Amino acid sequence: MTSPYTNIVILTGAGISAESGIQTFRAVDGLWENCRVEDVATPEGFAADPDFVQDFYNQRRSKLQEITIQPNAAHLALGELEARFSGSLTIITQNIDDLHERGGNTNVIHMHGELLKARCSASEEVVEHKGDIVTGDLCSCCKTPAQLRPHIVWFGETPLKMDVIELAIEKADLFVAIGTSGNVYPAAGFVQAAKMYGAHTLEINLEPSAAENQFEEKRYGKASVEVPALVVELLASE
Ligand code: NAD
């Protein structure tokens, strides 16, 4: 039997990394790791207290590299899907961690940036950066070196690679959203676009998300259980 799909697009959110020990972003009380989102995830918050914001991401960056933080069964299943699926697979992630890459995926679009990279605040050049960033750490790309900042898209900034994302969604015949609350736009609107272009749409989450009524198919449970089961189904028809 051949797979009914040739272009799969998967949107992931903080829920896929929850079972790896990374806290999700709690939309209900607006706190992320006990900090106010406006303080640590907006350009205004960074301008008001750069040391506090750098420290917040330094802690997250350091934790991500602890031995206990590893890709879980959901990340590994998506890695296997990429290795064995004969069509194309694009992962669009809102996550800033590198667990998809460590799970074996190579075609990953980090629309909200990456924790293990730093960006020059003047030229926007991005470099690998695994250690802390502090006020006074300067880039090496500008004539007058400028302050480095976390390579994170904060609220009010434009998500990355939207042109590539739009093309992938246009071609998708299967669109799956995994572990995302459907509260953060533009990602929350991707399901509508995918449906409009004719994709089958599937939500995998612990509970119905805010975008739940946009999906044709829904599976509720842990990503570590539901995602491997989906991958088995998709590969069975290869
Ligand atoms: P969110 O925290 O708003 O929503 C997470 C969703 O995942 C919820 O709907 C929840 O029910 C679900 N969930 C939790 N545990 C799950 C599990 N084990 N299996 C399946 N589903 C599970 O996350 P979001 O929608 O991605 O939006 C939050 C924003 O915060 C994003 O912009 C993202 O960049 C950022 N963020 C990223 C990380 C990360 O990189 N891992 C962590 C926290 C926040």
PDB file of C-alpha atoms and ligand atoms in Angstrom:
ATOM      1  CA  MET A   1       0.000   0.000   0.000  1.00  0.00           C
ATOM      2  CA  THR A   2       1.305   3.474  -0.724  1.00  0.00           C
ATOM      3  CA  SER A   3       0.995   6.367   1.676  1.00  0.00           C
ATOM      4  CA  PRO A   4      -1.846   8.789   0.873  1.00  0.00           C
ATOM      5  CA  TYR A   5       0.525  11.653   1.728  1.00  0.00           C
ATOM      6  CA  THR A   6       3.539  13.102  -0.043  1.00  0.00           C
ATOM      7  CA  ASN A   7       4.037  16.409   1.783  1.00  0.00           C
ATOM      8  CA  ILE A   8       3.729  16.340   5.545  1.00  0.00           C
ATOM      9  CA  VAL A   9       4.012  19.526   7.612  1.00  0.00           C
ATOM     10  CA  ILE A  10       4.201  19.234  11.386  1.00  0.00           C
ATOM     11  CA  LEU A  11       3.842  22.240  13.689  1.00  0.00           C
ATOM     12  CA  THR A  12       5.165  21.672  17.193  1.00  0.00           C
ATOM     13  CA  GLY A  13       4.850  23.657  20.402  1.00  0.00           C
ATOM     14  CA  ALA A  14       6.135  23.540  23.957  1.00  0.00           C
ATOM     15  CA  GLY A  15       3.978  20.444  24.719  1.00  0.00           C
ATOM     16  CA  ILE A  16       6.224  18.135  22.659  1.00  0.00           C
ATOM     17  CA  SER A  17       9.194  19.018  24.887  1.00  0.00           C
ATOM     18  CA  ALA A  18       7.296  18.881  28.207  1.00  0.00           C
ATOM     19  CA  GLU A  19       8.107  15.192  28.783  1.00  0.00           C
ATOM     20  CA  SER A  20      11.797  15.984  28.211  1.00  0.00           C
ATOM     21  CA  GLY A  21      11.678  18.193  31.316  1.00  0.00           C
ATOM     22  CA  ILE A  22      11.263  21.610  29.691  1.00  0.00           C
ATOM     23  CA  GLN A  23       8.381  23.626  31.140  1.00  0.00           C
ATOM     24  CA  THR A  24       5.642  24.726  28.776  1.00  0.00           C
ATOM     25  CA  PHE A  25       4.565  28.312  28.515  1.00  0.00           C
ATOM     26  CA  ARG A  26       1.482  28.727  30.674  1.00  0.00           C
ATOM     27  CA  ALA A  27      -0.867  30.858  28.630  1.00  0.00           C
ATOM     28  CA  VAL A  28      -3.506  30.804  31.362  1.00  0.00           C
ATOM     29  CA  ASP A  29      -1.589  32.746  33.999  1.00  0.00           C
ATOM     30  CA  GLY A  30       0.813  34.370  31.518  1.00  0.00           C
ATOM     31  CA  LEU A  31       3.889  33.153  33.402  1.00  0.00           C
ATOM     32  CA  TRP A  32       6.861  31.342  31.884  1.00  0.00           C
ATOM     33  CA  GLU A  33       9.154  29.658  34.431  1.00  0.00           C
ATOM     34  CA  ASN A  34       7.611  31.948  37.079  1.00  0.00           C
ATOM     35  CA  CYS A  35       8.437  35.143  35.172  1.00  0.00           C
ATOM     36  CA  ARG A  36       6.033  37.599  33.602  1.00  0.00           C
ATOM     37  CA  VAL A  37       6.037  37.087  29.829  1.00  0.00           C
ATOM     38  CA  GLU A  38       6.177  40.866  29.250  1.00  0.00           C
ATOM     39  CA  ASP A  39       9.384  41.044  31.306  1.00  0.00           C
ATOM     40  CA  VAL A  40      11.307  38.248  29.572  1.00  0.00           C
ATOM     41  CA  ALA A  41       9.795  37.866  26.106  1.00  0.00           C
ATOM     42  CA  THR A  42       9.346  41.354  24.693  1.00  0.00           C
ATOM     43  CA  PRO A  43      11.801  43.934  23.259  1.00  0.00           C
ATOM     44  CA  GLU A  44      10.447  46.386  25.876  1.00  0.00           C
ATOM     45  CA  GLY A  45      11.326  43.959  28.686  1.00  0.00           C
ATOM     46  CA  PHE A  46      14.866  43.596  27.286  1.00  0.00           C
ATOM     47  CA  ALA A  47      15.315  47.372  26.992  1.00  0.00           C
ATOM     48  CA  ALA A  48      14.078  47.885  30.567  1.00  0.00           C
ATOM     49  CA  ASP A  49      16.326  45.256  32.202  1.00  0.00           C
ATOM     50  CA  PRO A  50      18.816  43.592  29.823  1.00  0.00           C
ATOM     51  CA  ASP A  51      20.718  41.798  32.611  1.00  0.00           C
ATOM     52  CA  PHE A  52      17.533  40.163  33.916  1.00  0.00           C
ATOM     53  CA  VAL A  53      16.478  39.020  30.436  1.00  0.00           C
ATOM     54  CA  GLN A  54      19.962  37.720  29.521  1.00  0.00           C
ATOM     55  CA  ASP A  55      20.028  35.842  32.823  1.00  0.00           C
ATOM     56  CA  PHE A  56      16.603  34.276  32.131  1.00  0.00           C
ATOM     57  CA  TYR A  57      17.824  32.877  28.779  1.00  0.00           C
ATOM     58  CA  ASN A  58      21.256  31.958  30.228  1.00  0.00           C
ATOM     59  CA  GLN A  59      19.461  29.735  32.739  1.00  0.00           C
ATOM     60  CA  ARG A  60      17.267  28.151  30.028  1.00  0.00           C
ATOM     61  CA  ARG A  61      20.338  27.679  27.734  1.00  0.00           C
ATOM     62  CA  SER A  62      22.330  26.041  30.480  1.00  0.00           C
ATOM     63  CA  LYS A  63      19.435  23.758  31.495  1.00  0.00           C
ATOM     64  CA  LEU A  64      18.895  22.649  27.893  1.00  0.00           C
ATOM     65  CA  GLN A  65      22.469  21.322  27.853  1.00  0.00           C
ATOM     66  CA  GLU A  66      22.118  19.324  31.095  1.00  0.00           C
ATOM     67  CA  ILE A  67      22.475  15.557  30.632  1.00  0.00           C
ATOM     68  CA  THR A  68      18.939  14.980  31.966  1.00  0.00           C
ATOM     69  CA  ILE A  69      17.357  16.924  29.073  1.00  0.00           C
ATOM     70  CA  GLN A  70      17.022  14.506  26.170  1.00  0.00           C
ATOM     71  CA  PRO A  71      14.661  14.078  23.198  1.00  0.00           C
ATOM     72  CA  ASN A  72      11.631  11.998  24.184  1.00  0.00           C
ATOM     73  CA  ALA A  73       9.764   9.299  22.258  1.00  0.00           C
ATOM     74  CA  ALA A  74       7.838  11.926  20.263  1.00  0.00           C
ATOM     75  CA  HIS A  75      10.991  13.675  18.997  1.00  0.00           C
ATOM     76  CA  LEU A  76      12.613  10.311  18.196  1.00  0.00           C
ATOM     77  CA  ALA A  77       9.534   9.120  16.291  1.00  0.00           C
ATOM     78  CA  LEU A  78       9.591  12.261  14.121  1.00  0.00           C
ATOM     79  CA  GLY A  79      13.295  11.622  13.456  1.00  0.00           C
ATOM     80  CA  GLU A  80      12.425   8.114  12.313  1.00  0.00           C
ATOM     81  CA  LEU A  81       9.628   9.475  10.125  1.00  0.00           C
ATOM     82  CA  GLU A  82      12.097  11.767   8.350  1.00  0.00           C
ATOM     83  CA  ALA A  83      14.536   8.873   7.843  1.00  0.00           C
ATOM     84  CA  ARG A  84      11.984   6.442   6.421  1.00  0.00           C
ATOM     85  CA  PHE A  85       9.218   8.499   4.794  1.00  0.00           C
ATOM     86  CA  SER A  86       9.556   8.652   1.010  1.00  0.00           C
ATOM     87  CA  GLY A  87       7.804  12.032   0.704  1.00  0.00           C
ATOM     88  CA  SER A  88       8.799  15.359   2.174  1.00  0.00           C
ATOM     89  CA  LEU A  89       8.577  16.197   5.876  1.00  0.00           C
ATOM     90  CA  THR A  90       8.869  19.736   7.234  1.00  0.00           C
ATOM     91  CA  ILE A  91       8.875  20.444  10.948  1.00  0.00           C
ATOM     92  CA  ILE A  92       7.875  23.983  11.892  1.00  0.00           C
ATOM     93  CA  THR A  93       8.569  24.502  15.556  1.00  0.00           C
ATOM     94  CA  GLN A  94       7.716  27.292  17.959  1.00  0.00           C
ATOM     95  CA  ASN A  95      10.240  25.754  20.329  1.00  0.00           C
ATOM     96  CA  ILE A  96      13.595  27.319  20.937  1.00  0.00           C
ATOM     97  CA  ASP A  97      15.169  24.064  22.151  1.00  0.00           C
ATOM     98  CA  ASP A  98      17.198  21.748  19.883  1.00  0.00           C
ATOM     99  CA  LEU A  99      15.369  18.505  20.732  1.00  0.00           C
ATOM    100  CA  HIS A 100      14.041  17.950  17.182  1.00  0.00           C
ATOM    101  CA  GLU A 101      17.587  18.056  15.810  1.00  0.00           C
ATOM    102  CA  ARG A 102      18.775  15.722  18.562  1.00  0.00           C
ATOM    103  CA  GLY A 103      15.843  13.433  17.708  1.00  0.00           C
ATOM    104  CA  GLY A 104      17.153  13.114  14.147  1.00  0.00           C
ATOM    105  CA  ASN A 105      15.249  15.755  12.183  1.00  0.00           C
ATOM    106  CA  THR A 106      17.178  17.932   9.748  1.00  0.00           C
ATOM    107  CA  ASN A 107      14.388  19.861   8.045  1.00  0.00           C
ATOM    108  CA  VAL A 108      13.364  21.993  11.031  1.00  0.00           C
ATOM    109  CA  ILE A 109      12.232  25.617  10.851  1.00  0.00           C
ATOM    110  CA  HIS A 110      12.607  27.415  14.189  1.00  0.00           C
ATOM    111  CA  MET A 111      10.114  30.215  13.666  1.00  0.00           C
ATOM    112  CA  HIS A 112      10.720  31.672  17.148  1.00  0.00           C
ATOM    113  CA  GLY A 113      14.517  31.375  17.121  1.00  0.00           C
ATOM    114  CA  GLU A 114      16.990  29.094  18.869  1.00  0.00           C
ATOM    115  CA  LEU A 115      18.328  29.165  22.406  1.00  0.00           C
ATOM    116  CA  LEU A 116      21.779  27.885  21.400  1.00  0.00           C
ATOM    117  CA  LYS A 117      22.373  30.828  19.068  1.00  0.00           C
ATOM    118  CA  ALA A 118      23.069  34.533  19.618  1.00  0.00           C
ATOM    119  CA  ARG A 119      22.239  37.458  17.373  1.00  0.00           C
ATOM    120  CA  CYS A 120      23.980  40.774  16.775  1.00  0.00           C
ATOM    121  CA  SER A 121      21.517  43.498  17.721  1.00  0.00           C
ATOM    122  CA  ALA A 122      22.798  45.760  14.910  1.00  0.00           C
ATOM    123  CA  SER A 123      23.394  43.525  11.853  1.00  0.00           C
ATOM    124  CA  GLU A 124      21.116  40.614  12.931  1.00  0.00           C
ATOM    125  CA  GLU A 125      23.899  38.130  12.089  1.00  0.00           C
ATOM    126  CA  VAL A 126      23.314  34.850  13.940  1.00  0.00           C
ATOM    127  CA  VAL A 127      26.084  32.730  15.493  1.00  0.00           C
ATOM    128  CA  GLU A 128      26.185  29.463  17.474  1.00  0.00           C
ATOM    129  CA  HIS A 129      26.398  30.327  21.168  1.00  0.00           C
ATOM    130  CA  LYS A 130      26.262  27.685  23.875  1.00  0.00           C
ATOM    131  CA  GLY A 131      27.472  29.717  26.858  1.00  0.00           C
ATOM    132  CA  ASP A 132      26.058  32.667  28.778  1.00  0.00           C
ATOM    133  CA  ILE A 133      25.539  36.058  27.152  1.00  0.00           C
ATOM    134  CA  VAL A 134      26.027  39.089  29.392  1.00  0.00           C
ATOM    135  CA  THR A 135      25.719  42.823  28.912  1.00  0.00           C
ATOM    136  CA  GLY A 136      28.935  43.913  27.191  1.00  0.00           C
ATOM    137  CA  ASP A 137      29.325  40.711  25.100  1.00  0.00           C
ATOM    138  CA  LEU A 138      29.822  42.117  21.629  1.00  0.00           C
ATOM    139  CA  CYS A 139      29.519  40.735  18.107  1.00  0.00           C
ATOM    140  CA  SER A 140      32.473  40.305  15.799  1.00  0.00           C
ATOM    141  CA  CYS A 141      30.555  41.184  12.638  1.00  0.00           C
ATOM    142  CA  CYS A 142      30.159  44.973  12.877  1.00  0.00           C
ATOM    143  CA  LYS A 143      32.763  47.713  12.391  1.00  0.00           C
ATOM    144  CA  THR A 144      31.674  49.092  15.749  1.00  0.00           C
ATOM    145  CA  PRO A 145      30.913  45.845  17.643  1.00  0.00           C
ATOM    146  CA  ALA A 146      27.319  45.706  18.941  1.00  0.00           C
ATOM    147  CA  GLN A 147      25.649  43.938  21.880  1.00  0.00           C
ATOM    148  CA  LEU A 148      24.778  40.247  21.432  1.00  0.00           C
ATOM    149  CA  ARG A 149      21.239  39.173  22.332  1.00  0.00           C
ATOM    150  CA  PRO A 150      19.518  35.786  22.515  1.00  0.00           C
ATOM    151  CA  HIS A 151      18.389  34.584  19.065  1.00  0.00           C
ATOM    152  CA  ILE A 152      14.767  34.544  20.208  1.00  0.00           C
ATOM    153  CA  VAL A 153      11.739  36.079  18.508  1.00  0.00           C
ATOM    154  CA  TRP A 154       9.969  38.038  21.228  1.00  0.00           C
ATOM    155  CA  PHE A 155       6.319  39.063  21.249  1.00  0.00           C
ATOM    156  CA  GLY A 156       5.941  42.011  18.866  1.00  0.00           C
ATOM    157  CA  GLU A 157       8.804  40.807  16.608  1.00  0.00           C
ATOM    158  CA  THR A 158       8.353  39.059  13.265  1.00  0.00           C
ATOM    159  CA  PRO A 159       8.672  35.253  13.259  1.00  0.00           C
ATOM    160  CA  LEU A 160      11.454  33.819  11.102  1.00  0.00           C
ATOM    161  CA  LYS A 161      11.248  32.203   7.656  1.00  0.00           C
ATOM    162  CA  MET A 162       7.561  32.972   7.112  1.00  0.00           C
ATOM    163  CA  ASP A 163       8.061  32.770   3.329  1.00  0.00           C
ATOM    164  CA  VAL A 164       9.436  29.201   3.559  1.00  0.00           C
ATOM    165  CA  ILE A 165       6.651  28.262   6.002  1.00  0.00           C
ATOM    166  CA  GLU A 166       3.940  29.573   3.669  1.00  0.00           C
ATOM    167  CA  LEU A 167       5.310  27.555   0.740  1.00  0.00           C
ATOM    168  CA  ALA A 168       5.469  24.372   2.821  1.00  0.00           C
ATOM    169  CA  ILE A 169       1.888  24.831   4.060  1.00  0.00           C
ATOM    170  CA  GLU A 170       0.658  25.512   0.531  1.00  0.00           C
ATOM    171  CA  LYS A 171       2.033  22.135  -0.613  1.00  0.00           C
ATOM    172  CA  ALA A 172       1.026  20.128   2.479  1.00  0.00           C
ATOM    173  CA  ASP A 173      -1.417  17.241   2.148  1.00  0.00           C
ATOM    174  CA  LEU A 174      -1.166  16.404   5.858  1.00  0.00           C
ATOM    175  CA  PHE A 175      -0.828  19.085   8.558  1.00  0.00           C
ATOM    176  CA  VAL A 176      -0.316  17.961  12.151  1.00  0.00           C
ATOM    177  CA  ALA A 177      -0.098  20.284  15.182  1.00  0.00           C
ATOM    178  CA  ILE A 178       1.521  18.727  18.244  1.00  0.00           C
ATOM    179  CA  GLY A 179       1.587  20.177  21.783  1.00  0.00           C
ATOM    180  CA  THR A 180       0.635  23.735  20.956  1.00  0.00           C
ATOM    181  CA  SER A 181      -2.064  25.696  22.779  1.00  0.00           C
ATOM    182  CA  GLY A 182      -3.235  27.558  19.654  1.00  0.00           C
ATOM    183  CA  ASN A 183      -2.932  30.896  21.435  1.00  0.00           C
ATOM    184  CA  VAL A 184       0.179  32.339  19.792  1.00  0.00           C
ATOM    185  CA  TYR A 185      -0.222  33.808  16.275  1.00  0.00           C
ATOM    186  CA  PRO A 186       0.740  33.481  13.466  1.00  0.00           C
ATOM    187  CA  ALA A 187       1.387  29.777  14.266  1.00  0.00           C
ATOM    188  CA  ALA A 188      -2.172  29.318  15.540  1.00  0.00           C
ATOM    189  CA  GLY A 189      -3.471  30.322  12.093  1.00  0.00           C
ATOM    190  CA  PHE A 190      -1.433  27.767  10.097  1.00  0.00           C
ATOM    191  CA  VAL A 191      -4.155  25.100  10.407  1.00  0.00           C
ATOM    192  CA  GLN A 192      -6.672  27.335   8.631  1.00  0.00           C
ATOM    193  CA  ALA A 193      -4.251  27.987   5.770  1.00  0.00           C
ATOM    194  CA  ALA A 194      -3.357  24.281   5.479  1.00  0.00           C
ATOM    195  CA  LYS A 195      -7.045  23.359   5.324  1.00  0.00           C
ATOM    196  CA  MET A 196      -7.677  26.007   2.693  1.00  0.00           C
ATOM    197  CA  TYR A 197      -4.921  24.491   0.527  1.00  0.00           C
ATOM    198  CA  GLY A 198      -6.504  21.049   0.896  1.00  0.00           C
ATOM    199  CA  ALA A 199      -4.464  19.341   3.623  1.00  0.00           C
ATOM    200  CA  HIS A 200      -5.946  16.851   6.074  1.00  0.00           C
ATOM    201  CA  THR A 201      -5.549  18.451   9.527  1.00  0.00           C
ATOM    202  CA  LEU A 202      -4.802  16.634  12.784  1.00  0.00           C
ATOM    203  CA  GLU A 203      -4.320  17.937  16.327  1.00  0.00           C
ATOM    204  CA  ILE A 204      -2.337  16.005  18.939  1.00  0.00           C
ATOM    205  CA  ASN A 205      -2.443  17.546  22.413  1.00  0.00           C
ATOM    206  CA  LEU A 206      -3.136  16.714  26.042  1.00  0.00           C
ATOM    207  CA  GLU A 207      -6.494  18.486  25.743  1.00  0.00           C
ATOM    208  CA  PRO A 208      -8.415  20.414  23.064  1.00  0.00           C
ATOM    209  CA  SER A 209      -6.453  23.551  22.124  1.00  0.00           C
ATOM    210  CA  ALA A 210      -7.897  27.006  21.402  1.00  0.00           C
ATOM    211  CA  ALA A 211      -7.758  26.121  17.669  1.00  0.00           C
ATOM    212  CA  GLU A 212      -9.401  22.730  18.174  1.00  0.00           C
ATOM    213  CA  ASN A 213     -12.460  23.401  16.019  1.00  0.00           C
ATOM    214  CA  GLN A 214     -10.231  24.028  12.978  1.00  0.00           C
ATOM    215  CA  PHE A 215      -8.948  20.434  12.952  1.00  0.00           C
ATOM    216  CA  GLU A 216     -10.673  17.586  11.138  1.00  0.00           C
ATOM    217  CA  GLU A 217      -9.058  14.906  13.312  1.00  0.00           C
ATOM    218  CA  LYS A 218      -8.034  15.106  16.980  1.00  0.00           C
ATOM    219  CA  ARG A 219      -6.065  12.780  19.206  1.00  0.00           C
ATOM    220  CA  TYR A 220      -5.756  13.613  22.903  1.00  0.00           C
ATOM    221  CA  GLY A 221      -3.008  12.136  25.037  1.00  0.00           C
ATOM    222  CA  LYS A 222       0.698  12.474  25.740  1.00  0.00           C
ATOM    223  CA  ALA A 223       2.902  13.352  22.779  1.00  0.00           C
ATOM    224  CA  SER A 224       5.253  10.495  23.771  1.00  0.00           C
ATOM    225  CA  VAL A 225       2.398   8.029  23.127  1.00  0.00           C
ATOM    226  CA  GLU A 226       0.358   9.652  20.346  1.00  0.00           C
ATOM    227  CA  VAL A 227       3.240  10.714  18.088  1.00  0.00           C
ATOM    228  CA  PRO A 228       4.990   7.306  17.882  1.00  0.00           C
ATOM    229  CA  ALA A 229       1.567   5.727  17.162  1.00  0.00           C
ATOM    230  CA  LEU A 230       0.948   8.186  14.311  1.00  0.00           C
ATOM    231  CA  VAL A 231       4.421   7.555  12.862  1.00  0.00           C
ATOM    232  CA  VAL A 232       3.823   3.772  12.881  1.00  0.00           C
ATOM    233  CA  GLU A 233       0.578   4.357  10.932  1.00  0.00           C
ATOM    234  CA  LEU A 234       2.232   6.675   8.426  1.00  0.00           C
ATOM    235  CA  LEU A 235       5.167   4.321   7.829  1.00  0.00           C
ATOM    236  CA  ALA A 236       2.946   1.217   7.617  1.00  0.00           C
ATOM    237  CA  SER A 237       1.495   2.529   4.381  1.00  0.00           C
ATOM    238  CA  GLU A 238       4.923   3.301   2.860  1.00  0.00           C
TER     239      GLU A 238
HETATM  240  P1  NAD B   1       1.990  26.483  25.241  1.00  0.00           P
HETATM  241  O1  NAD B   1       2.767  26.287  26.488  1.00  0.00           O
HETATM  242  O2  NAD B   1       1.133  27.675  25.124  1.00  0.00           O
HETATM  243  O3  NAD B   1       1.058  25.192  25.057  1.00  0.00           O
HETATM  244  C1  NAD B   1       1.542  23.904  25.258  1.00  0.00           C
HETATM  245  C2  NAD B   1       0.474  22.922  24.860  1.00  0.00           C
HETATM  246  O4  NAD B   1       1.027  21.621  24.975  1.00  0.00           O
HETATM  247  C3  NAD B   1      -0.773  22.973  25.746  1.00  0.00           C
HETATM  248  O5  NAD B   1      -1.926  23.011  24.921  1.00  0.00           O
HETATM  249  C4  NAD B   1      -0.708  21.661  26.534  1.00  0.00           C
HETATM  250  O6  NAD B   1      -1.993  21.104  26.770  1.00  0.00           O
HETATM  251  C5  NAD B   1       0.104  20.776  25.613  1.00  0.00           C
HETATM  252  N1  NAD B   1       0.879  19.743  26.287  1.00  0.00           N
HETATM  253  C6  NAD B   1       1.534  19.816  27.478  1.00  0.00           C
HETATM  254  N2  NAD B   1       2.155  18.680  27.748  1.00  0.00           N
HETATM  255  C7  NAD B   1       1.924  17.848  26.695  1.00  0.00           C
HETATM  256  C8  NAD B   1       2.297  16.500  26.392  1.00  0.00           C
HETATM  257  N3  NAD B   1       3.055  15.772  27.213  1.00  0.00           N
HETATM  258  N4  NAD B   1       1.853  15.953  25.225  1.00  0.00           N
HETATM  259  C9  NAD B   1       1.057  16.663  24.384  1.00  0.00           C
HETATM  260  N5  NAD B   1       0.669  17.936  24.628  1.00  0.00           N
HETATM  261  C10 NAD B   1       1.100  18.525  25.762  1.00  0.00           C
HETATM  262  O7  NAD B   1       3.019  26.360  24.046  1.00  0.00           O
HETATM  263  P2  NAD B   1       3.046  26.942  22.562  1.00  0.00           P
HETATM  264  O8  NAD B   1       1.693  26.771  21.953  1.00  0.00           O
HETATM  265  O9  NAD B   1       4.223  26.312  21.942  1.00  0.00           O
HETATM  266  O10 NAD B   1       3.311  28.509  22.705  1.00  0.00           O
HETATM  267  C11 NAD B   1       4.192  29.002  23.675  1.00  0.00           C
HETATM  268  C12 NAD B   1       5.316  29.932  23.254  1.00  0.00           C
HETATM  269  O11 NAD B   1       6.377  29.811  24.227  1.00  0.00           O
HETATM  270  C13 NAD B   1       5.958  29.616  21.943  1.00  0.00           C
HETATM  271  O12 NAD B   1       6.080  30.820  21.294  1.00  0.00           O
HETATM  272  C14 NAD B   1       7.343  29.042  22.259  1.00  0.00           C
HETATM  273  O13 NAD B   1       8.322  29.674  21.453  1.00  0.00           O
HETATM  274  C15 NAD B   1       7.628  29.409  23.685  1.00  0.00           C
HETATM  275  N6  NAD B   1       8.183  28.280  24.525  1.00  0.00           N
HETATM  276  C16 NAD B   1       9.081  27.364  24.010  1.00  0.00           C
HETATM  277  C17 NAD B   1       9.553  26.299  24.789  1.00  0.00           C
HETATM  278  C18 NAD B   1      10.541  25.293  24.215  1.00  0.00           C
HETATM  279  O14 NAD B   1      11.359  25.656  23.369  1.00  0.00           O
HETATM  280  N7  NAD B   1      10.502  24.017  24.607  1.00  0.00           N
HETATM  281  C19 NAD B   1       9.103  26.161  26.103  1.00  0.00           C
HETATM  282  C20 NAD B   1       8.184  27.123  26.607  1.00  0.00           C
HETATM  283  C21 NAD B   1       7.738  28.177  25.798  1.00  0.00           C
END
